[in-house]
Coordinates of C-alpha atoms and ligand atoms in Angstrom, one line a residue:
X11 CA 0.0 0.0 0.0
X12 CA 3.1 2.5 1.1
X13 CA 4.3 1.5 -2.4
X14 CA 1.1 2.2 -4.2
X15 CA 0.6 5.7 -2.5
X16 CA 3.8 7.1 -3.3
X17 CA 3.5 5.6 -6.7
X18 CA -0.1 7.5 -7.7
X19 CA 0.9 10.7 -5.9
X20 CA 4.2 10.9 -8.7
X21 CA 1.3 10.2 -11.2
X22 CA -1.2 13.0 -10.2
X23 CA 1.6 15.8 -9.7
X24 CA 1.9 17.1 -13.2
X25 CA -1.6 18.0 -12.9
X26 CA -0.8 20.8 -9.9
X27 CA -1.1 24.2 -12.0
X28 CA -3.8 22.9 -14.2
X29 CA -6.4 23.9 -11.3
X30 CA -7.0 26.9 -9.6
X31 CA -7.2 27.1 -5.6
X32 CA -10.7 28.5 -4.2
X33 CA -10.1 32.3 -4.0
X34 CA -14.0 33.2 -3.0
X35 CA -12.7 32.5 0.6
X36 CA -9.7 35.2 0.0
X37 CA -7.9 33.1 3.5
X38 CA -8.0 30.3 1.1
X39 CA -6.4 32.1 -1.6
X40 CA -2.8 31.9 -0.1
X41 CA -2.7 28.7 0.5
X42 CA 0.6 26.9 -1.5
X43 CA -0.9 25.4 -4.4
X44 CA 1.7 22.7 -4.9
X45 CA 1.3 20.8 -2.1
X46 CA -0.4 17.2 -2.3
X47 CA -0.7 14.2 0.2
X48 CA -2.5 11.0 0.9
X49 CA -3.8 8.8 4.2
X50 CA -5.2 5.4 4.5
X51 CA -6.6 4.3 7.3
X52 CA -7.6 0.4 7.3
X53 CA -10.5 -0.8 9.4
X54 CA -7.4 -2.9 11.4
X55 CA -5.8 0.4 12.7
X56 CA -3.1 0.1 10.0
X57 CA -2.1 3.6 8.6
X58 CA -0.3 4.5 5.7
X59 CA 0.6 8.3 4.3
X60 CA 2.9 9.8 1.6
X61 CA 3.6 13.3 0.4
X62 CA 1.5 15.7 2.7
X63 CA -0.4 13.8 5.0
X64 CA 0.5 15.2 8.0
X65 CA -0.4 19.2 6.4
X66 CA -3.2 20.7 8.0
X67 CA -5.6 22.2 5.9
X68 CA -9.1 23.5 5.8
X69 CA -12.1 20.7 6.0
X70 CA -14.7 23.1 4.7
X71 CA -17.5 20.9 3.3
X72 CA -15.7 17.9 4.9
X73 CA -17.7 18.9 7.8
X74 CA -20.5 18.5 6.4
X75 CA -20.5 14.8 7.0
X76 CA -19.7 15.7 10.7
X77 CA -23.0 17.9 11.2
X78 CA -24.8 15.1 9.5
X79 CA -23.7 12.6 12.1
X80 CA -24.3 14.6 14.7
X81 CA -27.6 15.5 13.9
X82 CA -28.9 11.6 13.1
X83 CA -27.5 11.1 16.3
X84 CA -29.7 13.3 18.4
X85 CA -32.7 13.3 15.9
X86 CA -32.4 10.3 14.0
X87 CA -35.5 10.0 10.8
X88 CA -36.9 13.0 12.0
X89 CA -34.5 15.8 10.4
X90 CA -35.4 14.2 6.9
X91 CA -38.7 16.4 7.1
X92 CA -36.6 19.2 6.7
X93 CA -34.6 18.0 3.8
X94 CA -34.2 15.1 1.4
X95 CA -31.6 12.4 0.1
X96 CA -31.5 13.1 -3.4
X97 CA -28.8 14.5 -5.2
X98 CA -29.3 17.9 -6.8
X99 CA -27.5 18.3 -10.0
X100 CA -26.6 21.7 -9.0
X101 CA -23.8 23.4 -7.7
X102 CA -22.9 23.7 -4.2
X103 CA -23.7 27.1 -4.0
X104 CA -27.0 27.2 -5.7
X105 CA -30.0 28.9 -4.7
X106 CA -32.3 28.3 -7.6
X107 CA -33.4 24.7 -7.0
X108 CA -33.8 26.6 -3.4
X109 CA -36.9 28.6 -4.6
X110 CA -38.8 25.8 -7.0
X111 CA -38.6 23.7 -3.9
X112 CA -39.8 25.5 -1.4
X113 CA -37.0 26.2 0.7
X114 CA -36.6 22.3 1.4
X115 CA -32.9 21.2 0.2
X116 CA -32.4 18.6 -2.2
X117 CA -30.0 16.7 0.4
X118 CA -27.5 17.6 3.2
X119 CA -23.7 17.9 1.4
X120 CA -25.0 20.9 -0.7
X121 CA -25.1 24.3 1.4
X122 CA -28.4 24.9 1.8
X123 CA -29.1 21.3 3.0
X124 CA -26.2 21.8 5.2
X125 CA -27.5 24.8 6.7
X126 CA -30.8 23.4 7.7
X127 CA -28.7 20.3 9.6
X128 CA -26.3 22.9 11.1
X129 CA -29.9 25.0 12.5
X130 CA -30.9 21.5 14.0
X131 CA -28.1 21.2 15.5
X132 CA -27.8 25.0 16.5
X133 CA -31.0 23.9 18.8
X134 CA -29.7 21.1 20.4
X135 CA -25.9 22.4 21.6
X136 CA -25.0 25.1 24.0
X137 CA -22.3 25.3 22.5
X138 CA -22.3 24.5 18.9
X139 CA -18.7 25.4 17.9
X140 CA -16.9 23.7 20.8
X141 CA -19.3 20.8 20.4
X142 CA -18.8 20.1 17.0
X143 CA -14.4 20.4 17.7
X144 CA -15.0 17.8 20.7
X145 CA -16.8 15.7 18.2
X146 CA -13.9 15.8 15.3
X147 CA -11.1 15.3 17.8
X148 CA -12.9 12.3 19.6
X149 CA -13.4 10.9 15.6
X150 CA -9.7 11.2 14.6
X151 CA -8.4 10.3 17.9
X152 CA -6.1 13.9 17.6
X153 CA -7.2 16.3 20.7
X154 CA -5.0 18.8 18.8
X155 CA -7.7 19.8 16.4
X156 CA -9.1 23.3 15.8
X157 CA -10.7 25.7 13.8
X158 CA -8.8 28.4 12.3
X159 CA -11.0 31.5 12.6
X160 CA -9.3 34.1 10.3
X161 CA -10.7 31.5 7.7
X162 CA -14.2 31.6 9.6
X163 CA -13.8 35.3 9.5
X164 CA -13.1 35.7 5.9
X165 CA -15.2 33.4 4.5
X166 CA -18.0 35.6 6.8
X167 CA -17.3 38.6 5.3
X168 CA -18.0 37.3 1.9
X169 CA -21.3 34.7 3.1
X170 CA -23.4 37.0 1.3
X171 CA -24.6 34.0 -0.9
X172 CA -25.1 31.4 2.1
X173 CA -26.7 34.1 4.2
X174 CA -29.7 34.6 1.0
X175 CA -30.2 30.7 1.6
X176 CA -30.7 30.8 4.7
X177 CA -33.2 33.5 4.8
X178 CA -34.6 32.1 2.1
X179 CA -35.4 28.7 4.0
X180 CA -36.4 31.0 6.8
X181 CA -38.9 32.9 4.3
X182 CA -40.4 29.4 3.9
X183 CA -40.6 28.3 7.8
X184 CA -37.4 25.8 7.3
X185 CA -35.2 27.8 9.3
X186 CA -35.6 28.1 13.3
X187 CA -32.2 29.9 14.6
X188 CA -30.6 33.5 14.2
X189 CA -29.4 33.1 10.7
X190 CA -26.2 35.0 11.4
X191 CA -25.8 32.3 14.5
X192 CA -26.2 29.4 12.5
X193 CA -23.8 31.0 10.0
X194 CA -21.1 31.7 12.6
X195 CA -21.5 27.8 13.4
X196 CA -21.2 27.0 9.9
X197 CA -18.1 28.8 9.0
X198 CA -16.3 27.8 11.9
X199 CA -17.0 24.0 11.4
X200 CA -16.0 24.5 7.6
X201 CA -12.6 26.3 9.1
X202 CA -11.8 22.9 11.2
X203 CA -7.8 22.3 10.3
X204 CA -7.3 18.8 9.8
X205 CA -4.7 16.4 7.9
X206 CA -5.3 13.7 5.6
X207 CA -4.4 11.1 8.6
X208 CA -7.2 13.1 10.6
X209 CA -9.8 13.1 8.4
X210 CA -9.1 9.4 7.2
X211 CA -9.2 8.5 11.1
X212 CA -12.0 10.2 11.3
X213 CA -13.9 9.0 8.6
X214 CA -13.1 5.1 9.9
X215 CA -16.6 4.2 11.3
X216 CA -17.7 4.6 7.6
X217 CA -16.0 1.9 6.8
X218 CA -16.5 -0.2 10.1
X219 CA -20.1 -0.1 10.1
X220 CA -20.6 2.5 12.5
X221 CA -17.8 1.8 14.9
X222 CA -14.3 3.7 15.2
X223 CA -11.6 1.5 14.0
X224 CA -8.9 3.5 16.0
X225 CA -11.1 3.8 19.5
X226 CA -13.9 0.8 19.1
X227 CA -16.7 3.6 20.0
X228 CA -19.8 3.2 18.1
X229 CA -20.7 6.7 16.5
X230 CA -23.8 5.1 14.2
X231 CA -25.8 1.8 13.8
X232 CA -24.5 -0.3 10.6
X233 CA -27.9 1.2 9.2
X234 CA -27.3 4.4 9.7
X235 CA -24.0 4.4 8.2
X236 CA -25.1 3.0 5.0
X237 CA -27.6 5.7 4.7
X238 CA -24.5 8.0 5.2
X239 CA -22.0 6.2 2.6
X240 CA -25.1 6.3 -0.2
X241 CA -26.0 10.1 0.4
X242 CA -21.8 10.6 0.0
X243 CA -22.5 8.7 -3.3
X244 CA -25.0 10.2 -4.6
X245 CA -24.3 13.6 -3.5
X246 CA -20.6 14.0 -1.5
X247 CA -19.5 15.9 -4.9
X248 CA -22.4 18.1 -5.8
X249 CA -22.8 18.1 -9.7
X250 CA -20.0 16.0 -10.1
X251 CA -21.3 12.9 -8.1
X252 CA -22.2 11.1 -11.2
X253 CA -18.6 11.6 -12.7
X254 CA -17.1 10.7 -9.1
X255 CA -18.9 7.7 -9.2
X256 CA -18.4 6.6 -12.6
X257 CA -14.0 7.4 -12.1
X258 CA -14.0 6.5 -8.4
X259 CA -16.7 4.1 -7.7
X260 CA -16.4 4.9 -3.9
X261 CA -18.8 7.0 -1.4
X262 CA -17.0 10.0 -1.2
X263 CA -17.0 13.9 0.0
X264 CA -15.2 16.8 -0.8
X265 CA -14.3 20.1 0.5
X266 CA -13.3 23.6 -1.4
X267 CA -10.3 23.3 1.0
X268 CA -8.9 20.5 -1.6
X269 CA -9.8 17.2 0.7
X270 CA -11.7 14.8 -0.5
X271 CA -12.3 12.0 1.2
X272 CA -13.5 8.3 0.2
X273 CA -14.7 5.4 1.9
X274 CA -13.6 1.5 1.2
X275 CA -16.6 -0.4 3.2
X276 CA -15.0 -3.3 5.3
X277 CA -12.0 -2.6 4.6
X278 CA -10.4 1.2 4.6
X279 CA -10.8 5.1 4.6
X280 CA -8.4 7.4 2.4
X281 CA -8.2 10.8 2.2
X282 CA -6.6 12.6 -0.4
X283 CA -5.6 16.3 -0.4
X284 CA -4.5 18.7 -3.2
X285 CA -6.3 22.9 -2.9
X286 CA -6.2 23.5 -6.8
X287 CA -9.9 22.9 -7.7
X288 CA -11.6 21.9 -10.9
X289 CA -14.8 23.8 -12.3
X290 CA -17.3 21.8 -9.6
X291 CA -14.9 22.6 -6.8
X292 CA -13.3 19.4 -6.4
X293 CA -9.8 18.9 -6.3
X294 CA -8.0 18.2 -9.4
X295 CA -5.1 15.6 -9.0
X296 CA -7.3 14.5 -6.0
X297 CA -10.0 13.4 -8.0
X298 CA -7.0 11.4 -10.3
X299 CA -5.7 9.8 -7.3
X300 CA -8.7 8.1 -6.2
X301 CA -9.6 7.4 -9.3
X302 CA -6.0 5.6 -9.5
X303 CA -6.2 4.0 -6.3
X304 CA -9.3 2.2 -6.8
X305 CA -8.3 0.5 -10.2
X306 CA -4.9 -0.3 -8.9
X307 CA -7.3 -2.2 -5.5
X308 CA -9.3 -3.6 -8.6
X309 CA -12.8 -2.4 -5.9
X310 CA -15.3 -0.2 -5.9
X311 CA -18.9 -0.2 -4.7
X312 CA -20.4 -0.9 -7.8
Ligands
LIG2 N1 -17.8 23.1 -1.2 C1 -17.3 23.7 -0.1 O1 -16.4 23.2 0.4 C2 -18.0 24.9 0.3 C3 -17.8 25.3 1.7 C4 -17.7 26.8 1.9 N2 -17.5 27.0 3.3 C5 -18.9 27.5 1.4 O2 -19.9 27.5 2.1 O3 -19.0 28.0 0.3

């Protein structure tokens, strides 16, 4: 596997400078646009990382999978009356589909579905921020974790567009919290610094069928976590799902931050990071890597 890493990430590299790192966030903008690492994490603790998987970098819609979680696993079926499962077809930052709908997202990885889970789970935590950094650091085992908040802060200053969703859903009765609350939550869980070791660590109960390989806690039932690793497949890459799935063939999510993360039931989680983004905002050579990886494994879901 150490082999194989190294091996795809020489592959992938010529394609740094043929994307262009997320600048709408101007924090993001100065990130080094060369840098690129991987991290597997198999269901029997085993680790493996090359290039730069220790780099800590920003989750952004990462997290999303985190407020999911956290919100089946105080409200269970109940928050799908506030949103669906189905992907969208749109970008992650659209508000038309918004408006036709009725202020009821399409599902919970695009921003306006993650903005109704982060109001459910405004309501339910003192503490929302803190909660949610407790959460990551208990998934990934690393009490080191936190948010950077000159990214929170400048991604604020420009939330004009996830602000008009919000009130939006709040024009329709699907949005219970101060919208600039919720907001602050929101930016601050997408602004979570994390590795690719982290995030694969974190991701591992995917993979286990609910249960942390690294600390044997069980974060979801085996049901639950299926329902998690199809919405990732159908929706974990916006309006590129249906490309992801056809190259990767793995549940998956990605983040503007250049992470993407993909999930080997039964057997691993792998987390590959690279900020130059294609035109759906998913990393570039990251997208080729796990595209690499799971023909070289010879497995995929499908
Ligand atoms: N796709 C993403 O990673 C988007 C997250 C980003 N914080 C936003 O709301 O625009």
């Amino acid at each position: 596997m150490q082999a194989l890493l190294e091996s795809i990430l020489d592959e992938v590299r010529p394609l740094i400078g043929l994307g262009k790192v997320a600048d709408y966030i101007p924090a993001l903008a100065d990130v080094p646009a060369n840098q690129l690492g991987i991290a597997v994490y198999g269901n029997d603790g085993s680790a493996y990382c090359a290039g730069d998987a220790h780099t800590l970098f920003s989750v952004q819609s990462i997290s999303k999978v985190f407020s999911l979680v956290q919100a089946i696993d105080h409200g269970g079926e109940t928050i799908w009356e506030r949103l669906g499962h189905e992907p969208s077809g749109q970008p992650f930052n659209s508000l038309v589909q918004l408006e036709f709908e009725r202020g009821r997202p399409r599902n919970p990885f695009i921003n306006a579905g993650a903005l109704v889970i982060c109001d459910i789970n405004q309501s339910r935590f003192a503490v929302p921020i803190l909660s949610m950094r407790d959460f990551v650091r208990r998934l990934s085992g690393n009490p080191q974790i936190l948010v950077n908040s000159i990214v929170a802060d400048s991604e604020a200053q420009h939330g004009a567009r996830n602000a008009a969703m919000a009130y939006l859903m709040k024009s329709f009765g699907n949005f219970h919290n101060d919208v600039d609350a919720v907001l602050h939550s929101y930016f601050n869980y997408c602004a979570l610094q994390m590795s690719c070791l982290d995030l694969a660590k974190a991701f591992s109960f995917l993979a286990n069928e609910g249960t942390s390989a690294h600390s044997g806690e069980q974060i979801l039932t085996a049901r639950q976590t299926k329902q998690v690793n199809s919405i990732m497949a159908t929706s974990g890459l916006y309006d590129e799902a249906g490309n992801f799935a056809y190259r990767v063939g793995l549940p998956g999510k990605s983040g503007v931050g250049g992470g993407i993360v993909a999930v080997v039931p039964g057997q691993f989680t792998v987390c590959v990071w690279s900020p130059e983004l294609n035109a759906a905002g998913n990393s570039l050579a990251g997208m080729k890597a796990l595209e690499l990886l799971s023909e070289r494994i010879g497995w995929s879901v499908f």
